mmCIF file of N, CA, C and O in Angstrom:
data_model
loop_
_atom_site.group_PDB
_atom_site.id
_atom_site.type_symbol
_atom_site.label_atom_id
_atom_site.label_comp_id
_atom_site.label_asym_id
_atom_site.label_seq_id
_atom_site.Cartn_x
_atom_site.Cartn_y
_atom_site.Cartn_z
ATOM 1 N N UNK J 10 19.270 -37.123 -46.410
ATOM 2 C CA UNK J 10 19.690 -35.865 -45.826
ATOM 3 C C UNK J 10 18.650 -35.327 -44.837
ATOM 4 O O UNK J 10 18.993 -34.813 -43.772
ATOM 5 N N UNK J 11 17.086 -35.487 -45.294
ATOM 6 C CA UNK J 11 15.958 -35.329 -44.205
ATOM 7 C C UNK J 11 16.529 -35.607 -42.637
ATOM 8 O O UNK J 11 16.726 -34.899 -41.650
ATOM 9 N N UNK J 12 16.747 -37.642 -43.106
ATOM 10 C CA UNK J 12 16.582 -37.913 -41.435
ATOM 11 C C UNK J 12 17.777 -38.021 -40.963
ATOM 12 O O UNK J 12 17.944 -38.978 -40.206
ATOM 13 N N UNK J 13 19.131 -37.001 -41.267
ATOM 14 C CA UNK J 13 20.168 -36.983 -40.656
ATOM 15 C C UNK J 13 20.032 -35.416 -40.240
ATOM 16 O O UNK J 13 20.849 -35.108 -39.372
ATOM 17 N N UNK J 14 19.328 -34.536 -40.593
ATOM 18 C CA UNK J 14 18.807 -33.268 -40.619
ATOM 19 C C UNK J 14 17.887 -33.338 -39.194
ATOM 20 O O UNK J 14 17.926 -32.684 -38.151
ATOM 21 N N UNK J 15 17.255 -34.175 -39.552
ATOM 22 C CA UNK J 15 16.219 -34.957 -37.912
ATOM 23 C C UNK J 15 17.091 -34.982 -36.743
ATOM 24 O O UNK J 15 17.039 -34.360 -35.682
ATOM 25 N N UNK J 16 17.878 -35.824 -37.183
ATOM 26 C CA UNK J 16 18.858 -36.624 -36.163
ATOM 27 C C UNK J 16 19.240 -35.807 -35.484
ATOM 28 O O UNK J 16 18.929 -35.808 -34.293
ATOM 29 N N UNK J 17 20.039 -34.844 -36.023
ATOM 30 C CA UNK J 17 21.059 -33.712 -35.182
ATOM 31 C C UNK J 17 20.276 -32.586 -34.841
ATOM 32 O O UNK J 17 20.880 -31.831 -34.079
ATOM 33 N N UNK J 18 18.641 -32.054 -35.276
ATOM 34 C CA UNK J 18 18.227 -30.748 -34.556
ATOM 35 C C UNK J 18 17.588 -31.994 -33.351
ATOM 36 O O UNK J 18 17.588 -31.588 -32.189
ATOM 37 N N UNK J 19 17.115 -33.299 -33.554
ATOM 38 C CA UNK J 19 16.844 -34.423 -32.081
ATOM 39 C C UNK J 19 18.039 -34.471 -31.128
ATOM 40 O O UNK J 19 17.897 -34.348 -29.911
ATOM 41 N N UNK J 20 19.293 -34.665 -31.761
ATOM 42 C CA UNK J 20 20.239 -34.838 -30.582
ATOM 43 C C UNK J 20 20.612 -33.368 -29.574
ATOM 44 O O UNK J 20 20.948 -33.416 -28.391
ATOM 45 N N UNK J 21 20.436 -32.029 -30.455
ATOM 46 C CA UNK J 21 21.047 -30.749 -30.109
ATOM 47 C C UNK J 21 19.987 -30.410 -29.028
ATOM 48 O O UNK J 21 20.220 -29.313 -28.520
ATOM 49 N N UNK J 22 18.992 -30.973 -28.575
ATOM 50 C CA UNK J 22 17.734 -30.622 -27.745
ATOM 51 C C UNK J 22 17.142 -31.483 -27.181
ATOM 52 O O UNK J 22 17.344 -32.616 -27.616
ATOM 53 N N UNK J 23 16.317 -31.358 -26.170
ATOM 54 C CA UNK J 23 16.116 -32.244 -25.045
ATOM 55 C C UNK J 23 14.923 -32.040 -24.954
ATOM 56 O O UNK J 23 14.287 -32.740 -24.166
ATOM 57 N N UNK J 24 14.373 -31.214 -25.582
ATOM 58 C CA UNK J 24 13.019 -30.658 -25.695
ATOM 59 C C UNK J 24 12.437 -30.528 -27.535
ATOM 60 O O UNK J 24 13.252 -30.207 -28.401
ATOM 61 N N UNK J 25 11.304 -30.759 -27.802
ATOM 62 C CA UNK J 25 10.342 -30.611 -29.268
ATOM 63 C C UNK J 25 11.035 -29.080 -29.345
ATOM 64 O O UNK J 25 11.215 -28.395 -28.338
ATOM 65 N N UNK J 26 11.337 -28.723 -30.493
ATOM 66 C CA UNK J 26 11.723 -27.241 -30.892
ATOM 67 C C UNK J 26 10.799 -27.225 -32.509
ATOM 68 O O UNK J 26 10.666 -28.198 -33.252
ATOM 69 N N UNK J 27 10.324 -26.008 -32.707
ATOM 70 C CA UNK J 27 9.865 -25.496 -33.692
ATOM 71 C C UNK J 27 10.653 -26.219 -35.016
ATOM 72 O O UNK J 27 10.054 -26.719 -35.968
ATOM 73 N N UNK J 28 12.064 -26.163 -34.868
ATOM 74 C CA UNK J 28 13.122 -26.620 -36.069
ATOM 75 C C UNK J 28 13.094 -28.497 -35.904
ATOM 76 O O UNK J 28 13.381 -29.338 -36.756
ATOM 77 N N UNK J 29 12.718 -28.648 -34.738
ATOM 78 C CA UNK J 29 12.352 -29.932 -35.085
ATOM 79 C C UNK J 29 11.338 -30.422 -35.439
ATOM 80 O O UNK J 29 11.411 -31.491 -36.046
ATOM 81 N N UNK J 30 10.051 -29.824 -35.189
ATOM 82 C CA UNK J 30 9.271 -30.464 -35.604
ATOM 83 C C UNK J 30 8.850 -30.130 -37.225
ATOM 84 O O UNK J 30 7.895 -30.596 -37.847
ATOM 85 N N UNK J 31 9.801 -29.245 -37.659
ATOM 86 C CA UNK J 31 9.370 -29.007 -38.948
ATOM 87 C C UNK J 31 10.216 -29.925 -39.846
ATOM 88 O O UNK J 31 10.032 -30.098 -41.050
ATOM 89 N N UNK J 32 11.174 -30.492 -39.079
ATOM 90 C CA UNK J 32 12.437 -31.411 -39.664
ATOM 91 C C UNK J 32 11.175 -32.592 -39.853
ATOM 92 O O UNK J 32 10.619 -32.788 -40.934
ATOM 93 N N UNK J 33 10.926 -33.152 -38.889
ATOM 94 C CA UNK J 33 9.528 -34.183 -38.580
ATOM 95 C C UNK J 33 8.866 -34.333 -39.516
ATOM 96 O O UNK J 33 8.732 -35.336 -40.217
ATOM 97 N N UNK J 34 8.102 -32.691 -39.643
ATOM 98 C CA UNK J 34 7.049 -32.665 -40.937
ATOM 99 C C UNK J 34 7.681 -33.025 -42.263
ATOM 100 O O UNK J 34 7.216 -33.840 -43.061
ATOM 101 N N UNK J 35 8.859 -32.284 -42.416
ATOM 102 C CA UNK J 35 9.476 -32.285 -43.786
ATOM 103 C C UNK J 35 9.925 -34.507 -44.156
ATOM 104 O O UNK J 35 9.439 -35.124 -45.104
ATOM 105 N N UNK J 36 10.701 -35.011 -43.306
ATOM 106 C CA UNK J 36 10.741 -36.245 -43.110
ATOM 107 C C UNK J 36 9.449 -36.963 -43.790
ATOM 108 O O UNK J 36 9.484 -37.527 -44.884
ATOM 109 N N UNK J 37 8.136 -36.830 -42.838
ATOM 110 C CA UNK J 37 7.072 -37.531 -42.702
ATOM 111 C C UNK J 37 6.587 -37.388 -44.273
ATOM 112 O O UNK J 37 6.305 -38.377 -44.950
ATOM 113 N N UNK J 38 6.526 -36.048 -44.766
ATOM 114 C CA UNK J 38 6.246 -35.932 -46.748
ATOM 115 C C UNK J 38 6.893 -36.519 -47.453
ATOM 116 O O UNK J 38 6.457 -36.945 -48.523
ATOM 117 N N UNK J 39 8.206 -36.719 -47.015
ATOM 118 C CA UNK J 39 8.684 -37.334 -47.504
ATOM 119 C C UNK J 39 8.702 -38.833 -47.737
ATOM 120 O O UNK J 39 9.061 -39.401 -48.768
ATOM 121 N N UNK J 40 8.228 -39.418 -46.542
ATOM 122 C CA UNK J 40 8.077 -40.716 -46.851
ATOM 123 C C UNK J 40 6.628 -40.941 -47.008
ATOM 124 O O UNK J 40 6.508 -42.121 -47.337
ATOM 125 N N UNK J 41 5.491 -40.392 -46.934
ATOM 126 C CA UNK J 41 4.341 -40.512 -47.130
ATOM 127 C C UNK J 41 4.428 -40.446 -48.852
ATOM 128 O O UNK J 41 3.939 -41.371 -49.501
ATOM 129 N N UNK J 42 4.862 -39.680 -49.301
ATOM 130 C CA UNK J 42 5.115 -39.199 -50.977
ATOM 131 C C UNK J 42 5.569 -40.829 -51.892
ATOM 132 O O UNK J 42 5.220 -41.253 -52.994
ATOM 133 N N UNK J 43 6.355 -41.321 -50.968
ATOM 134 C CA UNK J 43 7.497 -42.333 -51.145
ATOM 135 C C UNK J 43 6.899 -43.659 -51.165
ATOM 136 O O UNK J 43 7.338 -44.601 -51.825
ATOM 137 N N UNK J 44 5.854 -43.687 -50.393
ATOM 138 C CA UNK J 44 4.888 -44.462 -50.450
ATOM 139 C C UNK J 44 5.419 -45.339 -48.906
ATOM 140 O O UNK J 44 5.267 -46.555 -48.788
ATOM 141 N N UNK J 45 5.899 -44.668 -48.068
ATOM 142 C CA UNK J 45 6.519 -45.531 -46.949
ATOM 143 C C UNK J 45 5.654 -44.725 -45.816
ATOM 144 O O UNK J 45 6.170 -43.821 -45.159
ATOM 145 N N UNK J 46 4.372 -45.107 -45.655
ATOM 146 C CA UNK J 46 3.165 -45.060 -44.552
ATOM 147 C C UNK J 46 3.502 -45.035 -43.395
ATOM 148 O O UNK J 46 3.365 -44.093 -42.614
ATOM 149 N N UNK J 47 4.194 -46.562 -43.096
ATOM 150 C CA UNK J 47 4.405 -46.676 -41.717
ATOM 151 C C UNK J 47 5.380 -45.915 -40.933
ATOM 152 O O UNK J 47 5.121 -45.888 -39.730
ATOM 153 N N UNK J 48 6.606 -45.189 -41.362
ATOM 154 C CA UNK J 48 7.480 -44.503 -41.192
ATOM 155 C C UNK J 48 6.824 -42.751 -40.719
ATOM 156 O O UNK J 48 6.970 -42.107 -39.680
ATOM 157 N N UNK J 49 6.061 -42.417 -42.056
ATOM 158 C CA UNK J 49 5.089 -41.531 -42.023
ATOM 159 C C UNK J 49 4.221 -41.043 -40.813
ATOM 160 O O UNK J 49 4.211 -39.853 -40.498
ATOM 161 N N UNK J 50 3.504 -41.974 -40.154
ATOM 162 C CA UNK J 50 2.702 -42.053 -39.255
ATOM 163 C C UNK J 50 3.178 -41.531 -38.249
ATOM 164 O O UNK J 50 2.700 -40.420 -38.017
ATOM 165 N N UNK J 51 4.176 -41.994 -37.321
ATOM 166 C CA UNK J 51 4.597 -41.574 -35.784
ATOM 167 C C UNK J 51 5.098 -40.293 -36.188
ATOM 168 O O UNK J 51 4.387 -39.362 -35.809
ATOM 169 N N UNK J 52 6.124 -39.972 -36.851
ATOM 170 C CA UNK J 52 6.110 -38.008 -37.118
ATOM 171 C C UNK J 52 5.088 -37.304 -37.554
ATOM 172 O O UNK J 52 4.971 -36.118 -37.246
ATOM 173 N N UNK J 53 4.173 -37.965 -38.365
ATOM 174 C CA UNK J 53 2.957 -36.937 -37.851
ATOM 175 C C UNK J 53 2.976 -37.083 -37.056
ATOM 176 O O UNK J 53 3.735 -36.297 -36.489
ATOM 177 N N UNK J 54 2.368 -37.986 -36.214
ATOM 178 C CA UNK J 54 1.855 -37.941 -35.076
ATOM 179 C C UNK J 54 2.088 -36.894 -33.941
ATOM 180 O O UNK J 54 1.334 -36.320 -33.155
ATOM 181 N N UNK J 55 4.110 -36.866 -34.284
ATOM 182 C CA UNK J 55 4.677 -36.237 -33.333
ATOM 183 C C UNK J 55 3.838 -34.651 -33.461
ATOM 184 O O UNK J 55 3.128 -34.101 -32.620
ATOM 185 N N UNK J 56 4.268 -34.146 -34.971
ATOM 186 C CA UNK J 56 4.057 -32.645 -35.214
ATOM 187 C C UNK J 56 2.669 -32.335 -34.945
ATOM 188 O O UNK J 56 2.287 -31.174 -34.800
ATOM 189 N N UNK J 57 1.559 -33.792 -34.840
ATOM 190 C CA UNK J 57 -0.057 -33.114 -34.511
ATOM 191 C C UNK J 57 -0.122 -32.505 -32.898
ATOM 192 O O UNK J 57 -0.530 -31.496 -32.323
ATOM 193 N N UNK J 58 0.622 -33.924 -32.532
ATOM 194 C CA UNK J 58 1.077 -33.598 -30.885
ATOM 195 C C UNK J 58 1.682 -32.410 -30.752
ATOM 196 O O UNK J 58 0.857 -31.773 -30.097
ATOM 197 N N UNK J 59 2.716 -31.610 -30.982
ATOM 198 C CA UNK J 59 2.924 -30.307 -30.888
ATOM 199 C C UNK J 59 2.241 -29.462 -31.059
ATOM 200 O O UNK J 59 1.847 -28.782 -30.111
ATOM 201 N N UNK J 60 1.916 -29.247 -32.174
ATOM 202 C CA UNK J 60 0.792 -28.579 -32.584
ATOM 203 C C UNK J 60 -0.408 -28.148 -32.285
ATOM 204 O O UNK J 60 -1.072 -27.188 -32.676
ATOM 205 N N UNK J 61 -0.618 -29.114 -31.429
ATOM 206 C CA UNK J 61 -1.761 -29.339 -30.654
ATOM 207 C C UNK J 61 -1.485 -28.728 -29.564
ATOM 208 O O UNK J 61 -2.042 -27.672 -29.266
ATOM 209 N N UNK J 62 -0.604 -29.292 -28.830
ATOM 210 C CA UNK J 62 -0.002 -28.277 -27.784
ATOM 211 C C UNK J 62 0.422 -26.684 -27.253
ATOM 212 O O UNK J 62 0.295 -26.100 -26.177
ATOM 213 N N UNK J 63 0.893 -26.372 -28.359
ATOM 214 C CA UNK J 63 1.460 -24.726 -28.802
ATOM 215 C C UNK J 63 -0.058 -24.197 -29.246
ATOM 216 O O UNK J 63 -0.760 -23.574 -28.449
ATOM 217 N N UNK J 64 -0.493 -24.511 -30.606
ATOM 218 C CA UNK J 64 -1.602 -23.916 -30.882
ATOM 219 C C UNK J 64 -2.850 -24.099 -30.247
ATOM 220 O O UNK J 64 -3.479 -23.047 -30.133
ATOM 221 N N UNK J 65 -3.474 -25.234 -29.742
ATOM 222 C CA UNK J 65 -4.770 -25.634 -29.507
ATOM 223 C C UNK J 65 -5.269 -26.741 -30.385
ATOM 224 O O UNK J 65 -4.650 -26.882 -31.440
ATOM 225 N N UNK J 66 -6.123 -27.435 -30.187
ATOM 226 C CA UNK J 66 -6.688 -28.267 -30.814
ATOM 227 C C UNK J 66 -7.596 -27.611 -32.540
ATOM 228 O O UNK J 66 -7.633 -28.177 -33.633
ATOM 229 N N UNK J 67 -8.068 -26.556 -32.208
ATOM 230 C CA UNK J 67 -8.799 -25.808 -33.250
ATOM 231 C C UNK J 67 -8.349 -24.852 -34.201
ATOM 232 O O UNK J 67 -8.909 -24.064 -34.963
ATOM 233 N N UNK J 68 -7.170 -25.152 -33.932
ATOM 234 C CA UNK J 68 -6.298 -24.024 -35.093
ATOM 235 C C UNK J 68 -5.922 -24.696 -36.250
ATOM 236 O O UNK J 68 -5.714 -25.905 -36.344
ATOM 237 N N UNK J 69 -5.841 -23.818 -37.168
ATOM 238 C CA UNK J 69 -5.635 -24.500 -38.870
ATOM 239 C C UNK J 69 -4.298 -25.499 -38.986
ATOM 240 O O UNK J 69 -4.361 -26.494 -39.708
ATOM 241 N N UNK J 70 -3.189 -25.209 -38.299
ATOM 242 C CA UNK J 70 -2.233 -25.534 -38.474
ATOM 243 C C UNK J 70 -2.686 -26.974 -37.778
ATOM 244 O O UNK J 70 -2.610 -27.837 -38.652
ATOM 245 N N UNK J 71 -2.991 -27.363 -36.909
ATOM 246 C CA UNK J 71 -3.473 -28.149 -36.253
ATOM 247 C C UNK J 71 -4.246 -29.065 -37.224
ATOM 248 O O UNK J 71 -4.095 -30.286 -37.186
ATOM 249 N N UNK J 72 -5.264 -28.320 -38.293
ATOM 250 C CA UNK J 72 -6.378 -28.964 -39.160
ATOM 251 C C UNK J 72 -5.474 -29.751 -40.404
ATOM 252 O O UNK J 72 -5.789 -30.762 -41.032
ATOM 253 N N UNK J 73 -4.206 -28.889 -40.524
ATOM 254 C CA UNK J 73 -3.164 -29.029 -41.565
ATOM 255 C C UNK J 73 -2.901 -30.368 -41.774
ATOM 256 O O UNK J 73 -3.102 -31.021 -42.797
ATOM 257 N N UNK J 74 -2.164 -30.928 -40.107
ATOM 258 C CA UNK J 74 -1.870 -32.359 -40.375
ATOM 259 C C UNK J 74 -2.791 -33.165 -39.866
ATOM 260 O O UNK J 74 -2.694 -34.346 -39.531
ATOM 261 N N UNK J 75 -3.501 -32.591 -39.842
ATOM 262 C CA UNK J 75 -5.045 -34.286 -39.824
ATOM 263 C C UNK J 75 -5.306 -34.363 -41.192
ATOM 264 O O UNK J 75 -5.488 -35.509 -41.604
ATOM 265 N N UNK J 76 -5.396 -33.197 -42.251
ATOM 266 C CA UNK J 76 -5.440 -33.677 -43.370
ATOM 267 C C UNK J 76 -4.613 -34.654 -44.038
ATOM 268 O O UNK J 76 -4.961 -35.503 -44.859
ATOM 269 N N UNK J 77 -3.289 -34.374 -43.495
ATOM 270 C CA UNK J 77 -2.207 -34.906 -43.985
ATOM 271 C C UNK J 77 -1.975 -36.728 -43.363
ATOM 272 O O UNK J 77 -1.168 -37.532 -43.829
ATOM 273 N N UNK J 78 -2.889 -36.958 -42.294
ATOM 274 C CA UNK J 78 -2.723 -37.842 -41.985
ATOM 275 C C UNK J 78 -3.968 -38.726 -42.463
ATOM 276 O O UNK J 78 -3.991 -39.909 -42.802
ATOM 277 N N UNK J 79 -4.864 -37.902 -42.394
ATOM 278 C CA UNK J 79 -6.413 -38.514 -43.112
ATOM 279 C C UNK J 79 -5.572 -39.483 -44.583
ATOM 280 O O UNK J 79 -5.770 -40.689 -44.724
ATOM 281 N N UNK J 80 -4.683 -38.684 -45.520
ATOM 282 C CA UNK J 80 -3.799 -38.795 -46.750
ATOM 283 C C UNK J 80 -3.485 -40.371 -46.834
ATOM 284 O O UNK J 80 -3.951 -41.104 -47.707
ATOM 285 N N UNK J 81 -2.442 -40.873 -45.577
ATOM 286 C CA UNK J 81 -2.456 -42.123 -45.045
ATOM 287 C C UNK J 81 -3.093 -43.193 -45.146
ATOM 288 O O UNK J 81 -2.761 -44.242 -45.697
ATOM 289 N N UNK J 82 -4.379 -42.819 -44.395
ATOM 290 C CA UNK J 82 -5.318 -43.572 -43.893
ATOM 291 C C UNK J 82 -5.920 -44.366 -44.864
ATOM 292 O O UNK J 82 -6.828 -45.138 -44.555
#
């Protein structure tokens, strides 16, 4: 239900939206939890990339998913 939840706030927009990238985040726990890493990886990636973007490099939310990806590693 995650990545059909993905699918359709990805298809409804042409642009990263707040509701997507939290679809992303929610996805990425999910398969990180699941023990499925590689899946995991590129949606972080995506939501650090946003994140990064909107907030700055030095903001918590920003610090949030490096932890979460450090998790991974």
């Amino acid at each position: 239900l995650l990545k059909k939840a993905q699918q359709i706030r990805q298809a409804a927009s042409s642009e990263e939206t707040p509701e997507l990238t939290e679809s992303n985040l929610a996805l990425a726990r999910l398969y990180r939890t699941s023990g499925k890493t590689a899946e995991a990886e590129p949606l972080l990636k995506k939501v650090l990339d946003w994140r990064s973007r909107r907030y700055g490099d030095s903001h918590p939310e920003v610090a949030a998913i490096l932890r979460e990806m450090a998790e991974i590693f």
